[in-house]
Coordinates of C-alpha atoms in Angstrom, one line a residue:
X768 CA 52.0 60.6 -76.5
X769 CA 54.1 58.2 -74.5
X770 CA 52.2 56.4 -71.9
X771 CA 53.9 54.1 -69.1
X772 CA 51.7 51.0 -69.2
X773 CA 49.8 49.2 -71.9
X774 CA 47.6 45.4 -71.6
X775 CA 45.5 43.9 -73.3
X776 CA 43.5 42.4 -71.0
X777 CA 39.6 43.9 -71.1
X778 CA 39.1 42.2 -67.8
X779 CA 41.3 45.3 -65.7
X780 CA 39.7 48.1 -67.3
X781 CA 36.4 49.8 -68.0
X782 CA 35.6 53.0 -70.2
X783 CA 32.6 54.1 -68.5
X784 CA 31.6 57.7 -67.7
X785 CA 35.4 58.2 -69.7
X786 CA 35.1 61.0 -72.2
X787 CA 37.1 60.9 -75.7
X788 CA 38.2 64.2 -76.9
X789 CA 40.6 63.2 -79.9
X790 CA 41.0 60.7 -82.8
X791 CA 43.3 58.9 -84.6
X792 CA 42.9 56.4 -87.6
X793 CA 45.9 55.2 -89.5
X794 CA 47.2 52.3 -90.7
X795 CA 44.0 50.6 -90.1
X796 CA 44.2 51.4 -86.3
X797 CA 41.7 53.3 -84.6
X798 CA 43.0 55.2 -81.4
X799 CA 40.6 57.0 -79.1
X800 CA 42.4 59.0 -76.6
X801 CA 41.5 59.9 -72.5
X802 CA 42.6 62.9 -71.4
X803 CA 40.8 62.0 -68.0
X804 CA 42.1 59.1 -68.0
X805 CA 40.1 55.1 -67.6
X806 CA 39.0 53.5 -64.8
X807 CA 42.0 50.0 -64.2
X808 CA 41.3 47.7 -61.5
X809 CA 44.3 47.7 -59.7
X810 CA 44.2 51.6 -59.0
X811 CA 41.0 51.5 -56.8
X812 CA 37.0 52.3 -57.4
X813 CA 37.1 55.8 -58.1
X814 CA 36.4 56.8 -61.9
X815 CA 38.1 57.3 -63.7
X816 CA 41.4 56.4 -61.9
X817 CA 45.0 56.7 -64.4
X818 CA 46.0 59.7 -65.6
X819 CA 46.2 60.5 -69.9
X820 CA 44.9 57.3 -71.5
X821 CA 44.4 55.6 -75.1
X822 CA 42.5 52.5 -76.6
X823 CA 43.8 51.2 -79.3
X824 CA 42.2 48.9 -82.1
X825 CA 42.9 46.9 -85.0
X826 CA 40.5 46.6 -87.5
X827 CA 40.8 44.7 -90.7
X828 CA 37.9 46.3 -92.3
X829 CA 37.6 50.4 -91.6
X830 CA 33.6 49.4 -92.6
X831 CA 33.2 47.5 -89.6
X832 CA 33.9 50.7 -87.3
X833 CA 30.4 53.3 -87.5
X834 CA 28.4 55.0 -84.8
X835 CA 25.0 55.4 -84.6
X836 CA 23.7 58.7 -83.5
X837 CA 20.0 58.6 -82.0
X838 CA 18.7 62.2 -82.8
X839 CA 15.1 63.9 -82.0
X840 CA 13.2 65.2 -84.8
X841 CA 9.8 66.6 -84.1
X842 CA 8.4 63.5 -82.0
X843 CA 10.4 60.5 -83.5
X844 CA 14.1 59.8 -83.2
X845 CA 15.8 59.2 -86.3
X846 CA 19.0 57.2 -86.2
X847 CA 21.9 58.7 -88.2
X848 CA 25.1 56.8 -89.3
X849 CA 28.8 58.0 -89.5
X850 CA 31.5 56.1 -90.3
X851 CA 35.1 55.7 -89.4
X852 CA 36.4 58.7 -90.8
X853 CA 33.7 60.9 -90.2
X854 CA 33.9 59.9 -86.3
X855 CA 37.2 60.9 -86.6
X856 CA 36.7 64.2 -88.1
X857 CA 33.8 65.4 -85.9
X858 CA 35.7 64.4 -82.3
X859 CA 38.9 66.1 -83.5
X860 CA 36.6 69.2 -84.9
X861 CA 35.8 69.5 -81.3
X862 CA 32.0 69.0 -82.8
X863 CA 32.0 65.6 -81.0
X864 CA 33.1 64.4 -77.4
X865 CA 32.0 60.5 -76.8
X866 CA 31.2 59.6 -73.2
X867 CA 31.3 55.9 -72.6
X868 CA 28.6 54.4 -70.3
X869 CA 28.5 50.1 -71.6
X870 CA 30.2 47.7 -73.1
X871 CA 29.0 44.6 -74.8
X872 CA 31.2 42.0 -76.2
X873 CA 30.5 39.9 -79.8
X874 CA 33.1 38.0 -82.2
X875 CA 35.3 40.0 -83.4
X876 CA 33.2 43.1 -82.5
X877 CA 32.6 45.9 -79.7
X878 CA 29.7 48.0 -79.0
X879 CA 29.8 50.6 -76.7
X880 CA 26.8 52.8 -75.6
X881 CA 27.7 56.7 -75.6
X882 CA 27.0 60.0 -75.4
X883 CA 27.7 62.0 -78.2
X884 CA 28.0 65.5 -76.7
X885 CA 28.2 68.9 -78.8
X886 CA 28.8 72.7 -78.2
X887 CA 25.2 73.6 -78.8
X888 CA 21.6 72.1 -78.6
X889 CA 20.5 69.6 -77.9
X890 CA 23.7 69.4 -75.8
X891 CA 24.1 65.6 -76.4
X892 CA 22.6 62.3 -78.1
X893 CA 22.7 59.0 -77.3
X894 CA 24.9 56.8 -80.1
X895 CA 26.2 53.3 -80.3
X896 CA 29.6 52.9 -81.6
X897 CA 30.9 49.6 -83.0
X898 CA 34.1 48.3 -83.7
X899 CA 35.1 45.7 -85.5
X900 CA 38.2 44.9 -83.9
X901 CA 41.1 42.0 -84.1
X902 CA 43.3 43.6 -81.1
X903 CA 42.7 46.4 -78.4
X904 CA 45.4 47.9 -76.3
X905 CA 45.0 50.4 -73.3
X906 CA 47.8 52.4 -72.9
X907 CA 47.9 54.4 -69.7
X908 CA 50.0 56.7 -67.2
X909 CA 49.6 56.0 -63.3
X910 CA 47.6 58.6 -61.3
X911 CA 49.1 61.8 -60.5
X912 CA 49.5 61.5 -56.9
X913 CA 46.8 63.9 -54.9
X914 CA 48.6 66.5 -52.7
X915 CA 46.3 65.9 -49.9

């Protein structure tokens, strides 16, 4: 996909209540695509607010990208890992859609909380997805203008 506009300044844009619905890793780049689009700053405060979006991120080491998945099991929840790949396998299986709700910022590292939502019960999970990232880009397309 082409998009119009691409930064890489985190400041402008926010990922939450933004749903992911396909996966890319190659190259040691992780892509997480928007067909809803993000929310950018300079659009307004209606989420989200471009049209078909992407985040891009470098990573050095594809073991410093995993989610955690929070899952219920009788009364306890059990915390389940996936790595890189099979993040990337379960979104683009159409098993998994992440929904972003909050970001938090370390060295070298980002950690999102989600939703992991699914076809079937339970419906969704809660997960936290980190990634160990040198660069990210957002890669966007203006809105489509409303024909109100």
């Amino acid at each position: 996909m082409n998009y119009k506009f691409e930064s890489n300044n985190k400041e402008h844009f926010s990922l939450h209540d933004c749903l992911v619905t396909k996966a890319k890793l190659e190259d040691n780049k992780l892509t997480l695509y928007f067909p809803e689009g993000i929310f950018y700053s300079e659009y307004g405060d209606h989420w989200p607010n471009t049209s078909k979006a992407a985040v891009e991120y470098v990573v050095d080491y594809l073991d410093e990208v995993y989610i955690y998945v929070f899952k219920k099991v009788g009364k306890k929840k059990v915390v389940k890992e996936y790595n890189v790949e099979q993040l990337v396998k379960k979104i683009n299986s159409n098993k998994w859609k992440l929904e972003f709700l909050y970001r938090y910022d370390g060295y070298k590292e980002i950690m999102h909380t989600v939703f992991v939502w699914l076809d079937k019960k339970p419906y969704s999970y809660e997960g936290q997805i980190f990634i160990g990232a040198n660069s990210e880009k957002f890669r966007w397309n203006p809105p489509l203008e409303s024909s109100d």
